[in-house]
Each structure stands twice: as C-alpha cells, then as structure tokens.
Short mmCIF file of C-alpha atoms in Angstrom, two decimals:
data_model
loop_
_atom_site.label_atom_id
_atom_site.label_comp_id
_atom_site.label_asym_id
_atom_site.label_seq_id
_atom_site.Cartn_x
_atom_site.Cartn_y
_atom_site.Cartn_z
CA SER A 1 -44.09 -46.73 41.81
CA HIS A 2 -45.78 -46.98 38.44
CA PRO A 3 -44.84 -44.38 35.81
CA LEU A 4 -47.41 -41.61 35.58
CA LEU A 5 -48.18 -40.82 31.95
CA CYS A 6 -49.54 -37.41 31.07
CA PRO A 7 -53.21 -37.65 32.12
CA PRO A 8 -55.80 -36.80 29.45
CA GLY A 9 -56.96 -33.20 29.50
CA ILE A 10 -53.68 -31.75 30.81
CA LYS A 11 -52.48 -29.02 28.46
CA CYS A 12 -48.95 -29.63 27.26
CA GLY A 13 -47.31 -27.32 24.76
CA GLY A 14 -48.95 -25.37 21.95
CA VAL A 15 -48.63 -22.07 20.08
CA LEU A 16 -48.57 -18.92 22.23
CA SER A 17 -49.35 -15.85 20.11
CA ALA A 18 -50.62 -13.26 22.62
CA PRO A 19 -48.28 -10.29 23.31
CA SER A 20 -47.54 -11.80 26.75
CA GLY A 21 -48.44 -14.88 28.76
CA ASN A 22 -47.47 -17.63 31.18
CA PHE A 23 -46.93 -21.38 30.84
CA SER A 24 -45.66 -24.20 33.06
CA SER A 25 -44.87 -27.89 33.15
CA PRO A 26 -47.89 -30.25 33.37
CA ASN A 27 -49.41 -30.52 36.94
CA PHE A 28 -47.34 -27.53 38.16
CA PRO A 29 -46.86 -26.87 41.10
CA GLY A 30 -47.36 -30.60 41.60
CA LEU A 31 -44.96 -33.26 40.28
CA TYR A 32 -44.78 -33.44 36.52
CA PRO A 33 -45.76 -36.76 34.86
CA TYR A 34 -43.22 -39.30 33.57
CA GLU A 35 -42.43 -39.85 29.88
CA THR A 36 -43.78 -36.51 28.76
CA GLU A 37 -42.68 -34.24 25.96
CA CYS A 38 -44.13 -30.75 25.42
CA THR A 39 -43.20 -28.01 22.93
CA TRP A 40 -44.34 -24.39 23.28
CA LEU A 41 -43.87 -22.17 20.23
CA ILE A 42 -44.02 -18.46 21.12
CA VAL A 43 -44.82 -16.23 18.14
CA VAL A 44 -45.14 -12.44 18.49
CA ALA A 45 -45.40 -9.62 15.93
CA GLU A 46 -42.66 -9.61 13.29
CA GLY A 47 -39.97 -7.06 14.12
CA SER A 48 -40.42 -7.71 17.85
CA SER A 49 -38.48 -10.12 20.04
CA VAL A 50 -39.57 -12.43 22.86
CA LEU A 51 -38.41 -11.91 26.44
CA LEU A 52 -38.60 -15.19 28.40
CA SER A 53 -38.04 -15.59 32.15
CA PHE A 54 -38.48 -18.38 34.73
CA SER A 55 -39.99 -17.82 38.19
CA HIS A 56 -39.63 -21.45 39.32
CA PHE A 57 -37.40 -24.26 38.10
CA GLU A 58 -36.87 -27.76 39.51
CA LEU A 59 -36.08 -30.74 37.27
CA GLU A 60 -34.25 -34.02 37.87
CA TYR A 61 -30.49 -33.28 37.85
CA HIS A 62 -27.90 -34.91 35.59
CA ASP A 63 -24.49 -33.44 34.70
CA THR A 64 -25.35 -33.43 30.97
CA CYS A 65 -29.16 -33.15 31.45
CA ALA A 66 -29.65 -36.58 29.82
CA TYR A 67 -32.79 -37.51 31.82
CA ASP A 68 -35.32 -34.68 32.32
CA TYR A 69 -34.53 -31.38 30.62
CA LEU A 70 -35.80 -28.09 29.26
CA GLN A 71 -34.43 -26.62 26.02
CA VAL A 72 -34.77 -23.03 24.78
CA TYR A 73 -34.51 -22.31 21.04
CA ASN A 74 -33.89 -18.95 19.39
CA GLY A 75 -36.51 -19.66 16.68
CA ALA A 76 -38.23 -22.91 15.74
CA ALA A 77 -37.49 -26.00 17.83
CA ARG A 78 -35.32 -28.94 16.82
CA ASP A 79 -32.89 -26.86 14.77
CA ARG A 80 -29.65 -27.30 16.70
CA GLY A 81 -28.27 -24.08 15.28
CA ASN A 82 -31.03 -22.24 17.19
CA LEU A 83 -30.41 -23.91 20.56
CA LEU A 84 -29.72 -21.35 23.31
CA GLY A 85 -29.30 -23.93 26.06
CA THR A 86 -30.35 -27.20 27.74
CA PHE A 87 -31.25 -27.00 31.45
CA CYS A 88 -32.02 -29.32 34.38
CA GLY A 89 -31.59 -29.46 38.18
CA HIS A 90 -32.45 -26.53 40.44
CA SER A 91 -30.66 -23.59 38.76
CA PRO A 92 -33.17 -21.66 36.63
CA PRO A 93 -32.14 -20.61 33.10
CA PRO A 94 -31.24 -16.92 32.74
CA PRO A 95 -33.76 -14.54 31.14
CA PHE A 96 -33.66 -14.96 27.36
CA SER A 97 -34.39 -12.48 24.60
CA SER A 98 -34.89 -13.99 21.14
CA ALA A 99 -33.02 -12.67 18.10
CA TRP A 100 -36.33 -12.49 16.18
CA HIS A 101 -40.07 -12.93 16.74
CA VAL A 102 -40.14 -16.72 17.32
CA MET A 103 -38.93 -18.69 20.33
CA ALA A 104 -39.48 -22.35 21.25
CA VAL A 105 -39.35 -24.16 24.60
CA VAL A 106 -39.18 -27.98 24.82
CA PHE A 107 -39.74 -29.92 28.08
CA ARG A 108 -39.03 -33.64 28.34
CA SER A 109 -39.23 -36.11 31.25
CA ASP A 110 -38.11 -39.76 31.36
CA ARG A 111 -39.68 -42.71 33.18
CA HIS A 112 -38.01 -42.10 36.59
CA VAL A 113 -37.81 -39.33 39.23
CA ALA A 114 -40.39 -36.56 38.88
CA LYS A 115 -39.92 -33.05 40.32
CA HIS A 116 -42.11 -29.93 40.55
CA GLY A 117 -41.12 -28.60 37.11
CA PHE A 118 -41.10 -24.97 36.04
CA ALA A 119 -43.14 -21.82 35.62
CA ALA A 120 -42.25 -19.31 32.88
CA ALA A 121 -43.51 -15.97 31.61
CA TYR A 122 -42.95 -14.29 28.26
CA ARG A 123 -43.78 -10.94 26.75
CA LYS A 124 -43.35 -9.24 23.44
CA ASP A 125 -40.21 -7.29 24.10
CA ALA A 126 -39.63 -4.79 21.34
CA CYS A 127 -37.20 -2.88 23.45
CA GLY A 128 -34.18 -4.33 25.20
CA GLY A 129 -33.51 -7.61 27.00
CA GLN A 130 -30.84 -10.12 27.89
CA LEU A 131 -29.22 -11.78 24.84
CA THR A 132 -27.12 -14.87 25.58
CA GLY A 133 -26.68 -16.65 22.22
CA LEU A 134 -23.42 -16.80 20.25
CA SER A 135 -25.02 -14.46 17.73
CA GLY A 136 -28.16 -12.46 17.11
CA GLU A 137 -29.84 -9.40 15.66
CA ILE A 138 -31.01 -6.22 17.44
CA THR A 139 -33.33 -3.57 16.03
CA SER A 140 -34.75 -0.35 17.43
CA PRO A 141 -38.50 -0.43 18.33
CA ARG A 142 -40.78 -0.63 15.24
CA TYR A 143 -37.78 -0.83 12.85
CA PRO A 144 -37.81 -0.11 9.89
CA GLU A 145 -40.71 2.21 10.73
CA SER A 146 -39.89 5.36 12.71
CA TYR A 147 -39.03 4.60 16.35
CA PRO A 148 -41.29 6.04 19.10
CA ASN A 149 -40.51 9.19 21.12
CA ASP A 150 -39.46 9.01 24.78
CA ALA A 151 -38.12 5.46 24.46
CA GLU A 152 -35.26 3.93 26.41
CA CYS A 153 -34.07 0.37 25.71
CA ARG A 154 -31.14 -1.64 27.06
CA TRP A 155 -29.78 -4.80 25.50
CA SER A 156 -27.29 -6.69 27.64
CA ILE A 157 -25.35 -9.21 25.53
CA GLY A 158 -23.30 -12.05 27.03
CA GLY A 159 -23.34 -14.39 29.98
CA GLY A 160 -24.11 -17.49 27.89
CA SER A 161 -21.77 -20.09 26.38
CA ALA A 162 -19.70 -17.42 24.61
CA ALA A 163 -16.46 -16.80 26.48
CA GLY A 164 -14.69 -14.48 24.04
CA PRO A 165 -15.09 -10.81 23.16
CA LEU A 166 -18.23 -9.69 21.34
CA THR A 167 -18.40 -8.00 17.95
CA LEU A 168 -21.23 -5.60 17.06
CA VAL A 169 -21.84 -4.55 13.45
CA PHE A 170 -24.52 -2.03 12.41
CA ALA A 171 -26.23 -2.93 9.12
CA ASP A 172 -28.45 0.19 9.10
CA PHE A 173 -28.50 3.41 11.15
CA GLN A 174 -30.65 6.54 10.90
CA MET A 175 -31.48 8.67 13.96
CA GLU A 176 -31.96 12.31 14.86
CA GLY A 177 -28.57 14.03 14.79
CA GLY A 178 -27.18 16.88 16.85
CA GLN A 179 -24.01 18.19 18.45
CA GLY A 180 -22.76 15.69 21.04
CA CYS A 181 -25.70 13.33 20.33
CA GLY A 182 -27.75 14.89 23.14
CA PHE A 183 -31.23 14.14 21.71
CA ASP A 184 -31.59 10.59 20.29
CA TYR A 185 -28.60 8.23 20.53
CA VAL A 186 -27.17 4.73 20.86
CA ALA A 187 -24.50 4.30 23.57
CA LEU A 188 -22.20 1.25 23.85
CA PHE A 189 -20.52 0.00 27.06
CA ASP A 190 -17.69 -2.53 27.44
CA GLY A 191 -19.45 -4.64 30.09
CA PRO A 192 -22.88 -5.55 31.45
CA THR A 193 -23.77 -2.16 33.04
CA ILE A 194 -23.52 1.59 32.32
CA SER A 195 -20.69 1.83 34.85
CA ALA A 196 -18.49 -0.17 32.41
CA PRO A 197 -16.04 1.71 30.12
CA HIS A 198 -17.76 3.74 27.41
CA LEU A 199 -17.18 2.46 23.85
CA GLY A 200 -19.04 5.17 21.94
CA ARG A 201 -22.18 7.30 21.55
CA TYR A 202 -23.76 7.62 18.10
CA CYS A 203 -26.56 9.51 16.32
CA GLY A 204 -27.35 10.92 12.88
CA SER A 205 -27.24 8.85 9.69
CA LYS A 206 -23.60 7.66 9.64
CA ARG A 207 -23.28 4.01 10.60
CA PRO A 208 -21.19 3.45 13.75
CA PRO A 209 -17.91 1.53 13.23
CA ARG A 210 -17.59 -2.18 13.95
CA THR A 211 -17.17 -2.47 17.73
CA ILE A 212 -15.35 -5.28 19.57
CA SER A 213 -15.67 -5.57 23.36
CA SER A 214 -12.71 -6.51 25.55
CA THR A 215 -14.94 -8.70 27.78
CA PRO A 216 -17.65 -11.32 27.08
CA HIS A 217 -20.28 -8.62 27.86
CA LEU A 218 -21.63 -5.66 25.90
CA LEU A 219 -24.40 -3.22 26.85
CA ILE A 220 -26.33 -1.27 24.18
CA VAL A 221 -28.50 1.65 25.29
CA PHE A 222 -30.98 3.29 22.89
CA LYS A 223 -32.67 6.57 23.89
CA SER A 224 -35.05 8.92 22.06
CA ASP A 225 -36.37 12.32 23.22
CA PHE A 226 -39.84 13.92 22.84
CA ASN A 227 -39.71 14.78 19.10
CA ILE A 228 -38.04 14.14 15.70
CA GLY A 229 -37.36 10.47 15.10
CA GLY A 230 -35.87 8.32 12.37
CA ARG A 231 -35.80 4.79 10.95
CA GLY A 232 -33.62 3.63 13.83
CA PHE A 233 -31.06 0.87 13.52
CA LYS A 234 -30.41 -2.77 12.79
CA ALA A 235 -27.30 -4.46 14.21
CA HIS A 236 -25.80 -7.96 14.37
CA PHE A 237 -23.67 -9.29 17.20
CA TYR A 238 -21.56 -12.41 17.50
CA SER A 239 -19.00 -13.91 19.82
CA ALA A 240 -15.59 -12.95 18.42
CA GLY A 241 -13.79 -15.81 20.19
CA GLU A 242 -14.77 -18.57 17.77
CA CYS A 243 -16.06 -16.37 15.03
CA GLN A 244 -13.50 -13.62 14.39
CA GLU A 245 -9.84 -14.60 14.25
CA VAL A 246 -6.65 -13.27 12.65
CA PHE A 247 -3.72 -15.61 11.90
CA THR A 248 -0.17 -14.44 11.18
CA THR A 249 1.77 -17.71 11.71
CA ILE A 250 3.16 -19.67 8.73
CA LYS A 251 0.68 -22.49 9.38
CA GLY A 252 -2.48 -22.95 11.40
CA ASN A 253 -5.90 -24.52 11.62
CA PHE A 254 -9.38 -23.45 12.67
CA SER A 255 -12.99 -24.61 12.48
CA SER A 256 -16.52 -23.27 12.51
CA PRO A 257 -18.02 -22.35 15.93
CA GLN A 258 -18.81 -25.42 18.10
CA TYR A 259 -17.34 -27.85 15.48
CA PRO A 260 -17.88 -30.82 15.23
CA ASN A 261 -21.24 -30.00 16.85
CA PHE A 262 -23.75 -27.95 14.87
CA TYR A 263 -22.81 -24.30 14.29
CA PRO A 264 -25.24 -21.56 15.47
CA ASN A 265 -27.64 -19.89 13.06
CA ASN A 266 -27.54 -16.23 12.07
CA LEU A 267 -23.74 -15.92 12.02
CA LYS A 268 -21.25 -13.95 10.02
CA CYS A 269 -17.76 -15.16 10.97
CA GLN A 270 -14.42 -14.08 9.52
CA TRP A 271 -10.99 -15.73 9.59
CA SER A 272 -8.20 -13.53 8.23
CA ILE A 273 -4.80 -15.00 7.32
CA HIS A 274 -2.04 -12.40 6.94
CA LEU A 275 1.45 -13.70 6.11
CA PRO A 276 4.75 -11.88 5.40
CA PRO A 277 5.17 -10.24 1.96
CA GLY A 278 5.91 -12.69 -0.83
CA TYR A 279 4.11 -15.62 0.80
CA ARG A 280 0.89 -17.08 -0.58
CA VAL A 281 -1.71 -18.95 1.49
CA LYS A 282 -2.71 -22.54 0.68
CA VAL A 283 -5.92 -23.72 2.39
CA PHE A 284 -6.80 -27.41 2.89
CA PHE A 285 -10.43 -28.40 3.61
CA LEU A 286 -10.19 -31.31 6.05
CA ASP A 287 -13.96 -31.60 6.58
CA MET A 288 -17.00 -29.61 5.46
CA GLU A 289 -20.74 -29.99 5.91
CA LEU A 290 -22.95 -26.90 5.54
CA GLU A 291 -26.62 -26.47 4.62
CA GLY A 292 -27.06 -27.59 0.99
CA ARG A 293 -27.72 -25.68 -2.20
CA SER A 294 -31.01 -23.97 -3.01
CA SER A 295 -33.34 -26.28 -4.94
CA LEU A 296 -34.64 -23.22 -6.84
CA THR A 297 -31.40 -21.61 -8.00
CA GLY A 298 -28.86 -24.41 -7.48
CA GLY A 299 -26.64 -21.84 -5.73
CA CYS A 300 -25.23 -21.54 -2.19
CA ASP A 301 -28.00 -19.12 -1.14
CA TYR A 302 -28.38 -20.22 2.49
CA ASP A 303 -25.35 -21.12 4.63
CA HIS A 304 -22.05 -20.74 2.77
CA LEU A 305 -18.30 -20.33 3.15
CA SER A 306 -16.47 -17.86 0.88
CA ALA A 307 -12.76 -17.22 0.31
CA PHE A 308 -11.45 -13.82 -0.83
CA ASP A 309 -7.97 -12.96 -2.07
CA GLY A 310 -6.33 -9.90 -0.52
CA GLY A 311 -7.86 -10.01 2.96
CA THR A 312 -11.15 -8.13 2.42
CA GLU A 313 -14.57 -8.96 0.95
CA ASN A 314 -13.75 -6.49 -1.83
CA GLY A 315 -10.97 -8.82 -2.99
CA SER A 316 -11.46 -11.31 -5.81
CA LEU A 317 -13.64 -14.30 -4.89
CA LEU A 318 -11.59 -17.54 -4.85
CA GLY A 319 -14.59 -19.75 -4.13
CA ARG A 320 -18.00 -20.05 -2.46
CA TRP A 321 -19.06 -23.41 -1.04
CA CYS A 322 -21.96 -25.09 0.75
CA GLY A 323 -23.39 -28.56 1.33
CA ARG A 324 -21.20 -31.57 1.89
CA GLU A 325 -18.31 -31.52 -0.53
CA SER A 326 -14.72 -32.72 -0.78
CA LEU A 327 -12.86 -29.63 -1.88
CA ALA A 328 -9.49 -29.27 -3.59
CA PRO A 329 -6.98 -27.01 -1.79
CA VAL A 330 -7.22 -23.30 -2.63
CA THR A 331 -4.17 -21.00 -2.96
CA SER A 332 -4.27 -17.22 -2.71
CA ARG A 333 -2.50 -14.98 -5.20
CA SER A 334 -1.29 -12.62 -2.46
CA ASN A 335 -0.07 -12.90 1.16
CA ARG A 336 -3.58 -12.32 2.55
CA LEU A 337 -6.68 -14.47 2.46
CA LEU A 338 -10.10 -13.98 4.09
CA LEU A 339 -12.61 -16.77 4.80
CA VAL A 340 -16.20 -15.73 5.63
CA LEU A 341 -18.95 -18.02 6.97
CA HIS A 342 -22.57 -16.85 6.59
CA THR A 343 -25.38 -18.84 8.25
CA ASP A 344 -29.07 -18.01 8.01
CA ARG A 345 -31.91 -18.49 10.50
CA ASN A 346 -32.38 -22.25 10.21
CA THR A 347 -30.95 -25.64 9.23
CA ALA A 348 -27.53 -25.78 10.86
CA LYS A 349 -24.97 -28.54 10.13
CA ARG A 350 -21.62 -29.80 11.45
CA GLY A 351 -19.55 -27.03 9.85
CA PHE A 352 -15.95 -27.26 8.72
CA SER A 353 -12.35 -27.88 9.75
CA ILE A 354 -9.55 -26.16 7.83
CA SER A 355 -5.73 -26.13 7.85
CA TYR A 356 -3.58 -23.64 6.01
CA VAL A 357 0.11 -23.27 5.24
CA GLY A 358 2.13 -20.36 3.90
CA VAL A 359 3.72 -21.08 0.51
CA VAL A 360 7.31 -19.84 0.84
CA PRO A 361 8.32 -17.27 -1.81
CA MET A 362 11.04 -18.73 -4.01
CA ASN A 363 12.51 -18.44 -7.48
CA VAL A 364 13.24 -21.76 -9.19
CA SER A 365 14.95 -21.91 -12.58
CA CYS A 366 16.91 -24.54 -14.50
CA THR A 367 19.28 -25.08 -17.39
CA ARG A 368 19.74 -28.33 -19.34
CA THR A 369 21.93 -29.67 -16.51
CA ASP A 370 21.29 -27.68 -13.28
CA PHE A 371 18.67 -26.50 -10.80
CA HIS A 372 18.88 -22.93 -9.39
CA ILE A 373 16.75 -22.20 -6.29
CA GLN A 374 16.67 -18.84 -4.52
CA ILE A 375 14.70 -17.89 -1.36
CA PRO A 376 14.87 -14.46 0.36
CA VAL A 377 16.57 -14.85 3.77
CA GLN A 378 13.98 -12.50 5.35
CA SER A 379 11.20 -15.01 4.45
CA LEU A 380 12.93 -17.68 6.55
CA ALA A 381 14.80 -15.39 8.92
CA GLN A 382 14.62 -17.76 11.89
CA LEU A 383 16.11 -20.74 10.00
CA GLU A 384 19.72 -21.90 9.67
CA ARG A 385 20.82 -22.66 6.10
CA ASN A 386 21.10 -26.41 6.82
CA ARG A 387 17.29 -26.47 7.44
CA ILE A 388 16.78 -25.84 3.71
CA TYR A 389 17.98 -28.61 1.44
CA LEU A 390 17.25 -30.34 -1.88
CA GLY A 391 16.74 -34.09 -1.82
CA THR A 392 19.22 -34.86 0.99
CA PRO A 393 20.60 -32.83 3.95
CA SER A 394 24.03 -32.85 2.27
CA CYS A 395 22.59 -30.54 -0.42
CA ALA A 396 21.85 -27.64 1.94
CA ALA A 397 21.39 -24.02 0.90
CA GLN A 398 24.19 -21.46 0.95
CA VAL A 399 23.69 -17.86 2.08
CA VAL A 400 24.62 -15.51 -0.77
CA GLY A 401 23.89 -11.87 -0.03
CA ARG A 402 20.23 -11.64 1.03
CA ASN A 403 19.23 -15.04 -0.33
CA PHE A 404 19.42 -18.72 0.46
CA LYS A 405 20.70 -20.37 -2.73
CA ILE A 406 20.89 -23.95 -3.97
CA HIS A 407 22.75 -24.56 -7.23
CA THR A 408 23.03 -28.23 -8.08
CA ARG A 409 23.49 -30.57 -11.04
CA PHE A 410 20.72 -32.99 -12.03
CA ASP A 411 22.86 -36.04 -11.24
CA THR A 412 23.06 -35.14 -7.52
CA CYS A 413 20.75 -34.30 -4.59
CA GLY A 414 18.20 -37.06 -5.07
CA THR A 415 17.00 -35.80 -8.45
CA GLU A 416 15.40 -38.32 -10.76
CA SER A 417 14.29 -38.40 -14.36
CA GLN A 418 10.60 -39.09 -15.07
CA ARG A 419 8.25 -38.99 -18.02
CA ARG A 420 5.13 -36.87 -17.53
CA ASN A 421 2.66 -36.25 -20.34
CA ASN A 422 5.14 -37.81 -22.79
CA THR A 423 7.83 -35.33 -21.77
CA SER A 424 11.10 -36.04 -19.96
CA VAL A 425 11.34 -34.03 -16.73
CA ILE A 426 13.82 -33.84 -13.86
CA VAL A 427 12.18 -33.94 -10.40
CA SER A 428 13.45 -33.43 -6.85
CA THR A 429 12.05 -32.48 -3.43
CA LEU A 430 12.98 -29.28 -1.59
CA TYR A 431 12.71 -29.59 2.20
CA ILE A 432 12.23 -26.62 4.54
CA ASP A 433 12.48 -27.72 8.16
CA PHE A 434 10.50 -25.52 10.57
CA SER A 435 10.70 -28.10 13.40
CA VAL A 436 11.02 -26.81 16.96
CA GLY A 437 12.30 -29.19 19.64
CA GLU A 438 10.61 -32.57 19.24
CA GLN A 439 7.74 -31.06 17.22
CA GLU A 440 8.52 -32.13 13.65
CA ASP A 441 7.31 -29.70 10.99
CA ILE A 442 8.94 -30.20 7.59
CA HIS A 443 7.38 -28.56 4.52
CA GLN A 444 8.07 -30.21 1.16
CA TYR A 445 8.05 -28.69 -2.30
CA GLU A 446 8.37 -30.61 -5.53
CA VAL A 447 10.74 -28.83 -7.96
CA GLN A 448 10.52 -29.85 -11.60
CA CYS A 449 12.53 -28.98 -14.71
CA GLU A 450 11.88 -29.64 -18.37
CA PRO A 451 15.51 -29.50 -19.64
CA LYS A 452 14.67 -29.18 -23.35
CA ARG A 453 12.72 -25.98 -22.71
CA LYS A 454 14.72 -24.95 -19.62
CA GLU A 455 11.38 -24.45 -17.81
CA ALA A 456 11.11 -24.96 -14.03
CA SER A 457 8.11 -25.13 -11.65
CA VAL A 458 7.57 -25.64 -7.92
CA THR A 459 4.58 -27.10 -6.02
CA LEU A 460 3.88 -27.40 -2.29
CA ILE A 461 3.32 -31.11 -1.64
CA ALA A 462 3.28 -31.33 2.17
CA GLY A 463 2.66 -28.70 4.82
CA PRO A 464 1.32 -28.78 8.38
CA ASP A 465 0.38 -32.14 9.94
CA PRO A 466 1.31 -34.20 6.87
CA SER A 467 -0.71 -37.30 7.88
CA ARG A 468 -4.02 -35.41 8.08
CA LEU A 469 -3.30 -33.26 5.05
CA SER A 470 -2.14 -36.12 2.86
CA GLN A 471 -5.32 -37.96 3.87
CA ALA A 472 -7.44 -34.94 2.97
CA GLU A 473 -5.58 -34.37 -0.30
CA ASN A 474 -5.80 -38.07 -1.19
CA LEU A 475 -9.58 -37.87 -0.91
CA VAL A 476 -9.73 -34.71 -2.97
CA ASP A 477 -7.13 -35.56 -5.56
CA ALA A 478 -8.01 -39.24 -6.04
CA GLN A 479 -8.91 -38.66 -9.68
CA GLN A 480 -5.74 -36.63 -10.19
CA TRP A 481 -3.59 -39.41 -8.68
CA GLU A 482 -5.45 -41.99 -10.77
CA GLY A 483 -4.66 -39.87 -13.83
CA GLU A 484 -1.00 -39.69 -12.86
CA ALA A 485 -0.92 -43.43 -12.14
CA MET A 486 -2.38 -43.98 -15.60
CA ASP A 487 0.31 -41.70 -17.03
CA ALA A 488 2.90 -43.77 -15.17
CA ARG A 489 1.44 -46.99 -16.58
CA GLU A 490 1.52 -45.46 -20.05
CA VAL A 491 5.13 -44.43 -19.49
CA LYS A 492 6.02 -47.97 -18.38
CA SER A 493 4.24 -49.58 -21.31
CA GLN A 494 5.86 -47.03 -23.60
CA ASP A 495 9.29 -47.79 -22.11
CA THR A 496 8.64 -51.53 -22.55
CA SER A 497 7.49 -51.07 -26.15
CA ASP A 498 10.62 -48.97 -26.83
CA ILE A 499 12.81 -51.83 -25.50
CA VAL A 500 10.97 -54.42 -27.64
CA PHE A 501 11.27 -52.15 -30.70
CA ILE A 502 15.02 -51.65 -30.15
CA SER A 503 15.52 -55.42 -29.60
CA ILE A 504 13.75 -56.19 -32.89
CA CYS A 505 15.92 -53.61 -34.69
CA ILE A 506 19.13 -55.16 -33.27
CA LEU A 507 17.98 -58.67 -34.20
CA ALA A 508 17.09 -57.53 -37.75
CA GLY A 509 20.51 -55.88 -38.00
CA LEU A 510 22.27 -59.08 -36.91
CA LEU A 511 20.29 -61.17 -39.39
CA MET A 512 21.18 -58.69 -42.15
CA VAL A 513 24.90 -58.89 -41.25
CA ILE A 514 24.74 -62.72 -41.28
CA ALA A 515 22.96 -62.63 -44.68
CA VAL A 516 25.58 -60.27 -46.16
CA VAL A 517 28.46 -62.41 -44.79
CA GLY A 518 26.75 -65.51 -46.25
CA LEU A 519 26.47 -63.89 -49.68
CA VAL A 520 30.15 -62.84 -49.61
CA LEU A 521 31.28 -66.37 -48.70
CA LEU A 522 29.15 -67.81 -51.48
#
C-alpha cells in the first residue's frame, strides 16, 4: 500500500489555551496517516497545572517505541529534561499532571503500519492530580493568593520511572492554624491512598519538615473549611533514589539522575559524604556537562552544581560549576562534604559523573636524614600493619600505641632525591592497601621532604579506580604536568651545565698545575 501523508485540511497539533479541551490523532477514530508529526502545546493560567488523560490509545508497538510514538513533556516540547514518557502499543499512558502551567504532547508516525491512534482530554487542574515525573512543584489553589474555602485536593506522586523513595520539601507554608489542625490542613501519607501510613498533618505558619517516603508513592491531601484562609503552600518533590544519597564509605562514585542521558528539569539533588573524624574528602570530576553560564551575568544562574564544606549548605562554598568544563579535583577541609545539583525549568544536559576518596589522616614529618609517618590505628582499623608501607612492602608500618608508625632513613624504602623549583627534595610513595579478595584497591600518597628546612608534605596521588582517575586528572592537570616536565627539563639542563662547569674547572686546574710545574723546571 502507498504511504498516506497527512491530507490537507486535517488539523494536527496547535496551541490549546482553553481551561479544558479534547484532542486526538489525525483521522481518529480511523487510521492515522503515515509520516506525520504533530505537537500540541497546552497552556493554562499561570499558577495552575494541566491534568491530561487518555480515553483511547493504539499505536504501532516497538519495545523502545522507535517507530510510531507519543511523547508527553512537563513543559515545552523537545527539552529532554521535561520528558515525562514515550509511549506506543496498546497500553495507554497514565494520567499526567504537569508541574506548572505548560504541557506538550508530540505524536509521530513512520512510513509503515498505521493504527487507530489516540484520544486525550485535558483540563486546568488547580487542585490535585497524578504526578509521575522524577521531580515537580505543587502549590495550593490560587497560590500565592489566598486559597478558596471548602476545597479538597489530592496529589498522588509516583508510579512513573522513579523507583526510589520520594522527598517532599515545603518552600512556603501559611494556613489557618488551630489545635490538632482540625480546620485547614495538609496531610501526608506514605503510599498512594489515605489507607497508607500517616506521615504527618500540618497547619499554621510553621513550615512542615522535609519528608521522605519509604515507598515510591506519596499522597498529599489539602483541605480547607468554610472560613479563614491563608496564602497556602508551595512544595517541591523529587525521587530520592537517584537524587538524595548519603555516602559513608572511604571511596565511592555517583552521577546525576539518568546519567549519561539528560537529567530532569526542576531538580534539587543532594549527595552527602560523611567520613570518619580526621579524614578529608577529595572529589574527582570524571565528566560534567550542565546548562551553560548566563549571557547576561556570566554566572552559573541556571543549572549548577555546588560543593559545600562541612555537610550543609551553610558550610563554606568550595565551588559552583556549570556548562562543560574540565575541573580540577576539590578537597574538603573537614570530614564532611555536600554536593548540591540545582536544575531549572528548561535546557537539560548530560549531567555529571563523580568519584571521591577519603584522604587518610596522617602526620608526616622529617629530619635531614629520616621520614617519620604516623597514622591513627582507628582510621585504618580494619587493616593489618603490612598493608601500610613506604616505597616497598619490606618497609611496612609498625604498631606503636594507638598509631601505625613508619620511621625510615632517606637511603631506604624507595626514596629518591629530586630537584623541584630549584630545591633538593626527598620523595617517596606511601601505599595503603584497602584491597579485598581479588578487588585491588591501593591508595597512594606522595610524601616529600625538604631536608634543609626539615619540612615535609603529603599528597594523595591515586585513589579509587586509578585508571579512570589518572585519566581524569591527566586531562585536568595537563598544564600542571607540562609545568613539572618543564621543571624537570630545567633540572636536567641545570645538572648538565653543572657537569660542564665542573669539567672546565678541573681542566683549568690541570693546566695551571702543568704551567706551574713547567715554570719550576725552567
């Protein structure tokens, strides 16, 4: 059969701005045409949301919906961070409630196999709905104006691609108060219905605490009585599985939601790293691509990743990044570090991949002839002393009191003399072997001493997954290595010039001796 192109005069797509309406695939309930693409943009009053449902759905099936498909966007189309889902076959999409006042639907058919298509209805839904995205925003009716009397709204969150617990954070809250919250209130349930366990009931002007469900479902019920209102509330939700994690292991890695695919819009995600006392956290950026800087301010005003020392957003800011950058590793000053990803309503990108390693607390000192290294046993409680060694396994640590200690002369344990910045230094490598079974995991620290000043320093040079990290660090530190290579070349040329200078001096001395002997003989 010949492909049917969309016949002239058939309405396909457009802007739908009425408070409610219906739309369907071209020719519905007949077969839709081949090679057709339609986009419907639903726009309702700002502050409202869109409730979208499907009464009929039949498209050509493919396991990844590569042929004919329907896509639903939580906002403008074509921004992958807004995509709520791609659908085909005979199973209708679930009802969708947008996170703001714009929703887009895209229908596409290829040149083979036509079906009957779909029929959909939408309405301005200022009160309640099914929310299935990884993240979103909920407001009381008419927010920030006073909410209406005698209202009851239910928002059921979950049932989409998010498989982890859900986090709900209230940004604003002002309702009628009262003993036991019997008049106006917000009630939270740990599941999709009111028969699920009760998580809390709130009223008045104090913001409810951050709430985390134990299931991938959360029900929010808002109710107002016949008089006395308030501004209402504004809350954000997000899937805590990919977006809210706490790490306590000595090393780890994580990435933005859906990495390396585009992250969702309208997120606030937090990754908290909490290591034993004395440790510091070193973070390596293996890959990063976020929305770029603002052309007006030059700052990271849109999507950005921030790092805070001390584990809370009140801690000192270690950095704030956006765009596509190769970043140098960042090290905390304490044993806690918090990374926060903010994304706005549009322009999503690939996101980021990060590894971190705990920097072991140690005291390194030196004399003109010896290294002294001391590590608290409690920091490496699970390790035998022979897992900690300087240069070679034969130079293993001793246990002295509550510390692992290495005390060694410069002429042993793989130490070598180098010139750095025109200064003679003694350098060696400290190995701490965390390997378990066949899983090799050896962390390396460079220890350095400047004997003239008796000054020592220590630097983490290899942590988790050395091949990936060294690759990442090579990219980042290329200029640094070039600088050091240049230093090395200078050192070599300096050494060579020293040798030439000494040779000339010796030759001049010999000639002088010969001349003196000649004079004496004469």
